[in-house]
Tab-separated table of C-alpha atoms in Angstrom:
chain	number	residue	atom	x	y	z
D	1	MET	CA	34.219	8.200	-9.331
D	2	SER	CA	32.987	11.571	-10.604
D	3	GLU	CA	32.997	10.174	-14.156
D	4	LEU	CA	30.754	7.285	-13.065
D	5	ILE	CA	28.375	9.713	-11.402
D	6	ASP	CA	28.306	11.939	-14.495
D	7	ASN	CA	27.644	8.910	-16.736
D	8	ARG	CA	24.762	7.836	-14.541
D	9	LYS	CA	23.282	11.322	-14.517
D	10	HIS	CA	23.588	11.494	-18.305
D	11	ARG	CA	21.941	8.083	-18.640
D	12	GLN	CA	19.088	9.144	-16.382
D	13	GLU	CA	18.539	12.329	-18.388
D	14	VAL	CA	18.375	10.349	-21.628
D	15	LEU	CA	16.067	7.778	-20.035
D	16	LYS	CA	13.810	10.558	-18.764
D	17	GLY	CA	13.655	11.830	-22.330
D	18	ILE	CA	12.673	8.375	-23.539
D	19	ILE	CA	9.874	8.190	-20.989
D	20	ARG	CA	8.654	11.653	-21.966
D	21	ASP	CA	8.516	10.447	-25.573
D	22	ILE	CA	6.532	7.395	-24.452
D	23	HIS	CA	4.155	9.832	-22.790
D	24	ARG	CA	3.817	11.705	-26.097
D	25	GLY	CA	2.922	8.470	-27.898
D	26	ALA	CA	6.204	7.712	-29.681
D	27	ASP	CA	6.547	4.436	-31.581
D	28	PRO	CA	7.421	1.627	-29.091
D	29	ASP	CA	9.837	-0.041	-31.532
D	30	ASP	CA	11.724	3.227	-31.970
D	31	ILE	CA	11.813	3.655	-28.192
D	32	LYS	CA	13.278	0.169	-27.724
D	33	ARG	CA	15.892	0.837	-30.411
D	34	ARG	CA	16.968	4.079	-28.743
D	35	PHE	CA	17.073	2.366	-25.399
D	36	ALA	CA	19.224	-0.479	-26.731
D	37	GLU	CA	21.663	2.066	-28.132
D	38	LEU	CA	21.939	3.755	-24.765
D	39	LEU	CA	22.872	0.845	-22.540
D	40	ASP	CA	22.667	-2.894	-22.053
D	41	GLN	CA	21.057	-2.777	-18.653
D	42	VAL	CA	19.298	-0.411	-16.304
D	43	GLY	CA	18.686	-1.245	-12.674
D	44	ALA	CA	15.483	-1.146	-10.674
D	45	THR	CA	16.770	1.751	-8.593
D	46	GLU	CA	17.532	3.760	-11.727
D	47	ILE	CA	14.030	3.251	-13.126
D	48	SER	CA	12.616	4.413	-9.797
D	49	ALA	CA	14.992	7.387	-9.714
D	50	ILE	CA	13.748	8.398	-13.160
D	51	GLU	CA	10.109	8.180	-12.066
D	52	GLN	CA	10.971	10.183	-8.948
D	53	ALA	CA	12.651	12.869	-11.071
D	54	LEU	CA	9.642	13.114	-13.393
D	55	ILE	CA	7.322	13.575	-10.408
D	56	ASP	CA	9.657	16.167	-8.884
D	57	GLU	CA	9.565	18.047	-12.197
D	58	GLY	CA	5.782	18.254	-12.055
D	59	LEU	CA	4.481	15.233	-13.975
D	60	PRO	CA	1.355	14.157	-12.011
D	61	ILE	CA	1.589	10.837	-10.179
D	62	GLU	CA	-1.535	9.658	-12.023
D	63	GLU	CA	0.231	10.112	-15.374
D	64	VAL	CA	3.361	8.317	-14.181
D	65	GLN	CA	1.041	5.563	-12.952
D	66	GLN	CA	-0.478	5.243	-16.443
D	67	LEU	CA	3.015	5.066	-17.935
D	68	CYS	CA	4.281	2.505	-15.441
D	69	ASP	CA	3.322	-0.539	-17.533
D	70	VAL	CA	4.965	1.006	-20.585
D	71	HIS	CA	8.157	1.716	-18.605
D	72	VAL	CA	8.317	-1.911	-17.544
D	73	ARG	CA	7.684	-3.233	-21.067
D	74	VAL	CA	10.471	-1.056	-22.470
D	75	PHE	CA	12.941	-1.988	-19.732
D	76	ARG	CA	11.782	-5.580	-19.256
D	77	GLU	CA	14.451	-7.177	-21.418
D	78	SER	CA	17.143	-5.379	-19.433
D	79	LEU	CA	15.606	-6.377	-16.106
D	80	ASP	CA	15.266	-10.005	-17.215
D	81	LYS	CA	18.926	-10.047	-18.260
D	82	GLN	CA	19.965	-8.850	-14.827
D	83	MET	CA	17.882	-11.479	-13.064
D	84	ALA	CA	19.202	-14.250	-15.345
D	85	ALA	CA	22.774	-13.098	-14.802
D	86	GLY	CA	22.307	-13.037	-11.056
D	87	ASP	CA	23.151	-9.318	-10.825
D	88	VAL	CA	20.376	-8.808	-8.288
D	89	ALA	CA	21.176	-10.155	-4.826
D	90	GLU	CA	18.889	-12.944	-3.660
D	91	PRO	CA	17.583	-12.664	-0.094
D	92	VAL	CA	18.637	-15.183	2.524
D	93	GLU	CA	16.103	-17.620	3.925
D	94	ALA	CA	13.684	-15.991	6.395
D	95	HIS	CA	14.452	-12.519	4.992
D	96	PRO	CA	11.286	-10.403	4.492
D	97	VAL	CA	11.890	-10.239	0.730
D	98	ALA	CA	11.802	-14.051	0.554
D	99	TRP	CA	8.473	-13.932	2.367
D	100	PHE	CA	7.035	-11.422	-0.123
D	101	LYS	CA	8.194	-13.647	-2.994
D	102	ASP	CA	6.621	-16.739	-1.427
D	103	GLU	CA	3.305	-14.925	-1.156
D	104	ASN	CA	3.642	-13.749	-4.760
D	105	GLN	CA	4.042	-17.375	-5.808
D	106	LEU	CA	0.748	-18.167	-4.090
D	107	ILE	CA	-0.959	-15.179	-5.746
D	108	GLY	CA	0.448	-16.154	-9.142
D	109	GLY	CA	-0.895	-19.682	-8.752
D	110	LEU	CA	-4.371	-18.370	-7.925
D	111	VAL	CA	-4.289	-16.049	-10.944
D	112	GLU	CA	-3.418	-18.915	-13.284
D	113	GLY	CA	-6.083	-21.122	-11.711
D	114	ILE	CA	-8.773	-18.477	-12.209
D	115	LYS	CA	-7.659	-17.884	-15.793
D	116	GLU	CA	-8.102	-21.597	-16.516
D	117	ILE	CA	-11.628	-21.569	-15.039
D	118	VAL	CA	-12.869	-18.428	-16.832
D	119	THR	CA	-11.327	-19.585	-20.119
D	120	ARG	CA	-13.225	-22.846	-19.761
D	121	ILE	CA	-16.457	-20.918	-19.096
D	122	SER	CA	-15.890	-18.705	-22.160
D	123	GLU	CA	-15.478	-21.729	-24.420
D	124	LEU	CA	-18.750	-23.390	-23.372
D	125	PRO	CA	-21.794	-23.097	-25.669
D	126	ALA	CA	-24.405	-20.538	-24.610
D	127	GLY	CA	-26.972	-22.056	-22.252
D	128	THR	CA	-24.584	-24.613	-20.729
D	129	ASP	CA	-24.955	-25.074	-16.972
D	130	ILE	CA	-21.911	-23.477	-15.293
D	131	THR	CA	-22.923	-23.881	-11.641
D	132	ALA	CA	-19.842	-25.975	-10.860
D	133	GLU	CA	-17.487	-23.602	-12.691
D	134	LEU	CA	-18.938	-20.565	-10.902
D	135	GLY	CA	-18.425	-22.339	-7.583
D	136	GLU	CA	-14.759	-22.986	-8.419
D	137	TRP	CA	-14.316	-19.399	-9.572
D	138	ARG	CA	-15.955	-17.953	-6.460
D	139	LYS	CA	-13.726	-20.064	-4.200
D	140	LYS	CA	-10.482	-19.054	-5.911
D	141	HIS	CA	-11.558	-15.419	-6.206
D	142	THR	CA	-12.168	-15.361	-2.448
D	143	GLU	CA	-8.703	-16.815	-1.884
D	144	LEU	CA	-7.302	-14.111	-4.162
D	145	GLY	CA	-8.397	-11.662	-1.475
D	146	ILE	CA	-4.867	-12.207	-0.123
D	147	VAL	CA	-3.851	-9.578	-2.709
D	148	ASP	CA	-5.400	-6.809	-0.602
D	149	ALA	CA	-3.442	-7.781	2.515
D	150	HIS	CA	-0.258	-8.277	0.473
D	151	TYR	CA	-0.531	-4.785	-1.005
D	152	ALA	CA	-1.327	-3.322	2.428
D	153	ARG	CA	1.883	-4.814	3.824
D	154	LYS	CA	3.854	-3.122	1.064
D	155	GLU	CA	2.090	0.188	1.707
D	156	ASN	CA	2.357	0.102	5.494
D	157	VAL	CA	5.706	-1.628	6.015
D	158	LEU	CA	7.981	-1.341	2.964
D	159	PHE	CA	6.971	2.057	1.586
D	160	PRO	CA	7.699	4.005	4.816
D	161	TYR	CA	11.315	2.820	4.789
D	162	LEU	CA	11.765	3.818	1.154
D	163	GLU	CA	10.340	7.240	1.999
D	164	LYS	CA	12.759	7.592	4.924
D	165	ASN	CA	15.529	7.028	2.390
D	166	GLY	CA	14.209	9.756	0.092
D	167	ILE	CA	12.267	7.525	-2.336
D	168	THR	CA	8.666	8.795	-2.391
D	169	GLY	CA	7.467	8.871	-6.015
D	170	PRO	CA	7.618	5.169	-6.998
D	171	PRO	CA	5.758	3.994	-3.860
D	172	SER	CA	2.972	6.506	-4.607
D	173	VAL	CA	2.740	5.265	-8.188
D	174	MET	CA	2.544	1.630	-7.078
D	175	TRP	CA	-0.024	2.435	-4.361
D	176	GLY	CA	-2.263	4.039	-6.980
D	177	ILE	CA	-2.134	0.862	-9.068
D	178	HIS	CA	-2.926	-1.202	-5.959
D	179	ASP	CA	-6.139	0.771	-5.460
D	180	VAL	CA	-7.185	0.334	-9.089
D	181	LEU	CA	-6.729	-3.435	-8.753
D	182	ARG	CA	-8.637	-3.498	-5.457
D	183	ALA	CA	-11.575	-1.750	-7.127
D	184	ASP	CA	-11.414	-4.134	-10.095
D	185	LEU	CA	-11.454	-7.167	-7.781
D	186	ARG	CA	-14.509	-5.797	-5.958
D	187	GLU	CA	-16.235	-5.325	-9.309
D	188	ILE	CA	-15.432	-8.915	-10.269
D	189	SER	CA	-16.854	-10.112	-6.932
D	190	GLN	CA	-20.168	-8.481	-7.836
D	191	LEU	CA	-19.970	-9.999	-11.312
D	192	ILE	CA	-19.632	-13.504	-9.847
D	193	ILE	CA	-22.454	-12.943	-7.340
D	194	GLY	CA	-24.847	-11.617	-9.985
D	195	SER	CA	-23.947	-14.034	-12.753
D	196	GLU	CA	-26.480	-16.370	-14.304
D	197	LYS	CA	-25.828	-20.069	-13.807
D	198	ILE	CA	-25.559	-20.644	-17.527
D	199	ALA	CA	-22.924	-19.655	-20.082
D	200	ASN	CA	-23.943	-16.476	-21.903
D	201	PRO	CA	-22.439	-13.784	-24.177
D	202	SER	CA	-22.714	-11.069	-21.507
D	203	LEU	CA	-20.546	-13.021	-19.067
D	204	ASN	CA	-18.057	-13.825	-21.825
D	205	ARG	CA	-17.696	-10.108	-22.610
D	206	ALA	CA	-17.126	-9.311	-18.935
D	207	ILE	CA	-14.480	-12.030	-18.725
D	208	ALA	CA	-12.699	-10.662	-21.791
D	209	ASP	CA	-13.022	-6.965	-20.909
D	210	LYS	CA	-12.582	-6.982	-17.133
D	211	VAL	CA	-11.566	-10.326	-15.604
D	212	ILE	CA	-8.636	-11.317	-17.842
D	213	PRO	CA	-7.136	-7.779	-17.951
D	214	THR	CA	-7.333	-7.553	-14.148
D	215	LEU	CA	-5.638	-10.923	-13.719
D	216	ASN	CA	-2.935	-9.868	-16.170
D	217	GLN	CA	-2.378	-6.649	-14.216
D	218	ILE	CA	-1.994	-8.615	-10.987
D	219	SER	CA	0.650	-10.740	-12.724
D	220	GLU	CA	2.336	-7.550	-13.943
D	221	MET	CA	2.335	-6.222	-10.386
D	222	ILE	CA	4.143	-9.375	-9.249
D	223	TYR	CA	6.766	-8.724	-11.935
D	224	LYS	CA	7.156	-5.057	-10.930
D	225	GLU	CA	7.427	-6.012	-7.287
D	226	GLU	CA	10.036	-8.724	-7.761
D	227	ASN	CA	12.096	-6.970	-10.444
D	228	ILE	CA	11.840	-3.328	-9.406
D	229	LEU	CA	10.444	-2.760	-5.903
D	230	LEU	CA	12.141	-5.555	-3.965
D	231	PRO	CA	15.579	-5.172	-5.613
D	232	MET	CA	15.329	-1.438	-4.908
D	233	CYS	CA	14.531	-2.227	-1.269
D	234	MET	CA	17.489	-4.628	-1.113
D	235	GLU	CA	19.755	-1.851	-2.390
D	236	THR	CA	18.295	0.809	-0.100
D	237	LEU	CA	17.305	-0.572	3.324
D	238	THR	CA	19.889	-1.196	6.029
D	239	ALA	CA	20.151	-4.415	8.040
D	240	ASP	CA	18.535	-2.690	11.034
D	241	GLU	CA	15.647	-1.497	8.867
D	242	TRP	CA	15.120	-5.031	7.561
D	243	ASP	CA	15.010	-6.215	11.186
D	244	GLU	CA	12.218	-3.713	11.814
D	245	VAL	CA	10.367	-4.788	8.653
D	246	ALA	CA	10.531	-8.438	9.703
D	247	LYS	CA	9.193	-7.623	13.146
D	248	GLN	CA	6.252	-5.703	11.703
D	249	LEU	CA	5.213	-8.384	9.244
D	250	LYS	CA	4.154	-10.480	12.260
D	251	ASP	CA	4.483	-13.719	10.361
D	252	PRO	CA	5.182	-16.923	12.362
D	253	GLU	CA	7.809	-17.952	9.804
D	254	MET	CA	9.748	-14.788	10.624
D	255	ALA	CA	10.449	-15.895	14.204
D	256	THR	CA	14.165	-16.403	13.457
D	257	TYR	CA	14.507	-12.924	12.009
D	258	LYS	CA	13.430	-10.624	14.837
D	259	ALA	CA	15.006	-7.337	15.789
D	260	PRO	CA	17.079	-7.447	18.992
D	261	ALA	CA	15.469	-6.082	22.137
D	262	THR	CA	16.223	-2.432	22.812
D	263	ALA	CA	17.402	-1.026	26.119
D	264	GLN	CA	13.930	0.422	26.589
D	265	ASP	CA	12.329	-3.008	26.109
D	266	GLU	CA	14.597	-4.497	28.767
D	267	ALA	CA	14.077	-1.644	31.233
D	268	GLY	CA	10.330	-2.221	31.458
D	269	PRO	CA	7.676	0.470	32.114
D	270	HIS	CA	8.992	3.911	33.095
D	271	GLN	CA	8.326	4.816	36.706
D	272	GLY	CA	8.256	8.642	36.475
D	273	LEU	CA	4.992	10.583	36.476
D	274	VAL	CA	3.882	12.854	33.649
D	275	ASN	CA	2.110	15.947	34.966
D	276	LEU	CA	-1.086	16.614	33.017
D	277	ASP	CA	-3.499	19.563	33.138
D	278	VAL	CA	-5.429	17.587	35.733
D	279	GLY	CA	-3.646	14.791	37.578
D	280	ALA	CA	-0.449	12.893	36.851
D	281	LEU	CA	0.046	9.468	35.276
D	282	THR	CA	2.953	7.184	34.504
D	283	PRO	CA	3.722	6.580	30.802
D	284	GLU	CA	2.395	3.048	31.283
D	285	GLN	CA	-0.930	4.376	32.606
D	286	ILE	CA	-1.199	6.867	29.741
D	287	ASN	CA	-0.620	4.040	27.277
D	288	LEU	CA	-3.222	1.853	29.012
D	289	VAL	CA	-5.815	4.636	28.873
D	290	LEU	CA	-5.223	5.301	25.173
D	291	THR	CA	-5.217	1.635	24.154
D	292	HIS	CA	-8.458	0.955	26.044
D	293	LEU	CA	-10.431	3.730	24.368
D	294	PRO	CA	-13.126	2.191	22.099
D	295	LEU	CA	-11.675	4.033	19.115
D	296	ASP	CA	-8.452	4.467	17.160
D	297	VAL	CA	-6.345	7.571	17.738
D	298	THR	CA	-3.566	8.850	15.464
D	299	TYR	CA	-1.616	12.056	16.080
D	300	VAL	CA	0.191	14.019	13.349
D	301	ASP	CA	2.347	16.919	14.538
D	302	GLU	CA	2.703	20.457	13.142
D	303	LYS	CA	5.436	19.230	10.765
D	304	ASP	CA	2.930	16.804	9.189
D	305	GLU	CA	4.740	13.775	10.628
D	306	VAL	CA	2.920	10.848	12.243
D	307	LYS	CA	4.036	10.757	15.882
D	308	TYR	CA	1.643	8.302	17.543
D	309	PHE	CA	-1.162	5.828	16.998
D	310	SER	CA	-3.032	3.785	19.577
D	311	LEU	CA	-2.867	-0.002	19.561
D	312	GLY	CA	-6.341	-1.111	20.560
D	313	LYS	CA	-7.683	-4.648	20.338
D	314	GLU	CA	-9.141	-4.138	16.866
D	315	ARG	CA	-7.961	-1.271	14.681
D	316	ILE	CA	-10.280	-0.045	11.943
D	317	PHE	CA	-7.398	0.802	9.599
D	318	GLU	CA	-4.097	-1.046	9.655
D	319	ARG	CA	-1.089	0.775	11.103
D	320	THR	CA	2.460	-0.460	11.635
D	321	PRO	CA	5.338	1.100	13.620
D	322	ALA	CA	6.948	2.028	10.294
D	323	VAL	CA	4.393	4.824	9.986
D	324	ILE	CA	5.995	6.754	12.866
D	325	GLY	CA	7.892	9.705	11.411
D	326	ARG	CA	6.198	9.271	8.029
D	327	LYS	CA	4.792	12.353	6.303
D	328	VAL	CA	1.015	12.181	6.541
D	329	HIS	CA	0.453	12.638	2.790
D	330	ASN	CA	2.519	9.491	2.176
D	331	CYS	CA	0.156	7.491	4.415
D	332	HIS	CA	-2.716	7.787	1.947
D	333	PRO	CA	-3.297	6.587	-1.616
D	334	PRO	CA	-2.779	9.193	-4.368
D	335	THR	CA	-6.536	9.506	-4.942
D	336	SER	CA	-7.136	10.913	-1.439
D	337	VAL	CA	-3.920	12.874	-0.819
D	338	HIS	CA	-5.516	16.145	-1.965
D	339	VAL	CA	-8.256	15.756	0.676
D	340	VAL	CA	-5.690	15.188	3.437
D	341	GLU	CA	-3.652	18.185	2.306
D	342	GLN	CA	-6.769	20.398	2.244
D	343	ILE	CA	-7.745	19.371	5.783
D	344	VAL	CA	-4.246	20.084	7.099
D	345	SER	CA	-4.132	23.417	5.247
D	346	ASP	CA	-7.509	24.516	6.649
D	347	PHE	CA	-6.522	23.472	10.177
D	348	ARG	CA	-3.149	25.200	9.947
D	349	SER	CA	-4.698	28.460	8.704
D	350	GLY	CA	-7.419	28.390	11.358
D	351	LYS	CA	-10.191	28.157	8.766
D	352	ARG	CA	-11.537	24.995	10.402
D	353	ASP	CA	-11.027	22.991	13.563
D	354	ARG	CA	-12.845	19.786	12.681
D	355	ALA	CA	-13.719	17.547	9.736
D	356	ASP	CA	-16.045	14.525	9.853
D	357	PHE	CA	-16.460	11.654	7.409
D	358	TRP	CA	-18.390	8.402	7.552
D	359	ILE	CA	-18.239	5.349	5.333
D	360	GLN	CA	-19.746	1.866	5.293
D	361	SER	CA	-17.323	-1.018	4.838
D	362	GLN	CA	-17.363	-4.728	5.695
D	363	GLY	CA	-20.577	-4.416	7.692
D	364	LYS	CA	-19.257	-1.482	9.733
D	365	PHE	CA	-20.411	2.127	9.900
D	366	ILE	CA	-17.057	3.869	10.258
D	367	LEU	CA	-16.925	7.394	11.659
D	368	ILE	CA	-13.670	9.223	10.898
D	369	GLN	CA	-13.073	12.552	12.636
D	370	TYR	CA	-10.180	14.988	12.370
D	371	PHE	CA	-9.522	17.637	15.018
D	372	ALA	CA	-7.060	20.516	14.855
D	373	VAL	CA	-4.673	20.419	17.825
D	374	ARG	CA	-3.718	23.845	19.216
D	375	ASP	CA	-1.752	24.902	22.289
D	376	ARG	CA	-2.966	27.423	24.884
D	377	GLU	CA	-1.761	30.319	22.737
D	378	GLY	CA	-3.763	28.993	19.790
D	379	ASN	CA	-0.724	27.870	17.819
D	380	TYR	CA	-1.316	24.972	15.437
D	381	ARG	CA	0.302	21.801	16.821
D	382	GLY	CA	-1.057	19.127	14.506
D	383	VAL	CA	-4.037	16.896	13.748
D	384	LEU	CA	-5.779	14.238	15.809
D	385	GLU	CA	-7.539	11.503	13.838
D	386	VAL	CA	-10.216	9.564	15.721
D	387	THR	CA	-11.817	6.534	14.066
D	388	GLN	CA	-14.489	4.180	15.369
D	389	ASP	CA	-17.116	1.687	14.293
D	390	ALA	CA	-20.244	3.648	15.211
D	391	ALA	CA	-22.797	1.091	13.997
D	392	TRP	CA	-23.863	0.196	17.549
D	393	VAL	CA	-24.365	3.884	18.418
D	394	ARG	CA	-26.681	4.350	15.439
D	395	SER	CA	-28.768	1.400	16.624
D	396	LEU	CA	-29.470	2.818	20.103
D	397	GLU	CA	-33.086	3.689	20.947
D	398	GLY	CA	-34.878	4.980	24.019
D	399	GLU	CA	-32.888	4.986	27.267
D	400	LYS	CA	-30.849	2.598	29.398
D	401	ARG	CA	-30.486	3.527	33.063
D	402	ILE	CA	-30.128	0.104	34.691
D	403	TYR	CA	-26.845	-1.830	34.951
D	404	ASP	CA	-27.369	-5.360	33.623
D	405	GLU	CA	-24.740	-7.844	34.771
D	406	GLY	CA	-23.031	-9.558	31.875
D	407	LYS	CA	-24.293	-7.016	29.324
C-alpha cells in the first residue's frame, strides 16, 4: 500500500512539474511526449489534486484558471481513454450526476444550434436581410440562459460538498471560469440587441472574435464537468451527501431520490422557549419572524463559517442548505473574495462595524449591507449580511399617514 501511495505522490510531483512548464510556455508537443512517458492514464481526482497543490503552493487561482484549458488539452486523451474503457462509474438513474448530464445535453444542443445560425449569418453577402436569422439567434440565446442556473447549482450545491471533503482549489478555478462565461453571454446579448438587420463585416468580426469562442468555451466546460468535476464528485461524496444534493436540486424528476426524514423532521416544531434580551419565543416563532422579514439575512460566525440564512418568499441571491458550515470566502467567486476577506478583517480588528453596497440587476435596486456582530463585551462574533430590493424605497415621496385597505 505504501508503495502505491509513494508512486502516486511521485506521479503528482512530476505532473505538477509538467503544469509549471506549461505555465512557462513550454512546447505542447514536448509536454504531451513527457506526459505519455509518465503514465497511460490520470484520473479526474488526480488532476484536481495537482491544481489544489499548485494553489496551496502560492500559484494564484487566476493563473490556474488560465491554465485550466491547457491542462485539459494535455490530459484529454487520457481522460477519453478512461471514459471509453468504462473506468469511471456511471451514475444510476435519478442520481444527481445523471441530472447534471441531462442538462448538459440540452446546453450542448443549444450551443450547436447557435453555431449553425451564426455560421449561416457569417456566410451571407453583406447587405442581406438577416431579420429571421437574428430572431432565431435571439430565441436560442435566451434559452441558453439555462447556463447561468446550471453553473449556480454547481456553485451552491456541489462545490460546498467538495470543500467539506478538503477540495477547495478546483471549485474556485471552475467558478472563475463560470463568471467569465456569464459576462461573455451578457455581452453577446447586447450584441444581438444592437445588431443591424443586415449582414455586415462588423457583425461577422464579432461572431468570429466573441460568439464562437464563447460557445466553444461552454462546450469545453461541459467536457470539464463530465470528465473531471462529476467523476471527482462520484469518487468523493458519500451516499448521504448525494441524498442531500438531490434534495437541494429541487427538481421534480428527483422525487425518487430524496433524503430520508430526520428525527427532527418527524418531531415537529420544538416547544421550548428561547429567552431573548426582551421576551421569549419558541424556535418556530423565531423562524417565522426571520422568514417574514422583507429582506434576506445571512449570518457568518467568528470562525468565518456560514451558520444561518433566512428562507423568505423571494431571495435576492440563491442559497442552498449546503452552504451551512461553508467558509465564507468559498461562497463567493474568486474576483470578489478579496473584498469579502477585507470586510471580515476590518470587522474583526474593530476598524469598521458596517459596509454598504448597492447594485442594479434585473430591474432591481439591490442594497447589500454587512454588520459586524459583537457580544456585550465587544468581542467579535461574526458578520450579518442583510440584502433587500430597495427600489420601492427609493421611489417613495411625500408622506403616507392613512391606512388604505388592500394597499
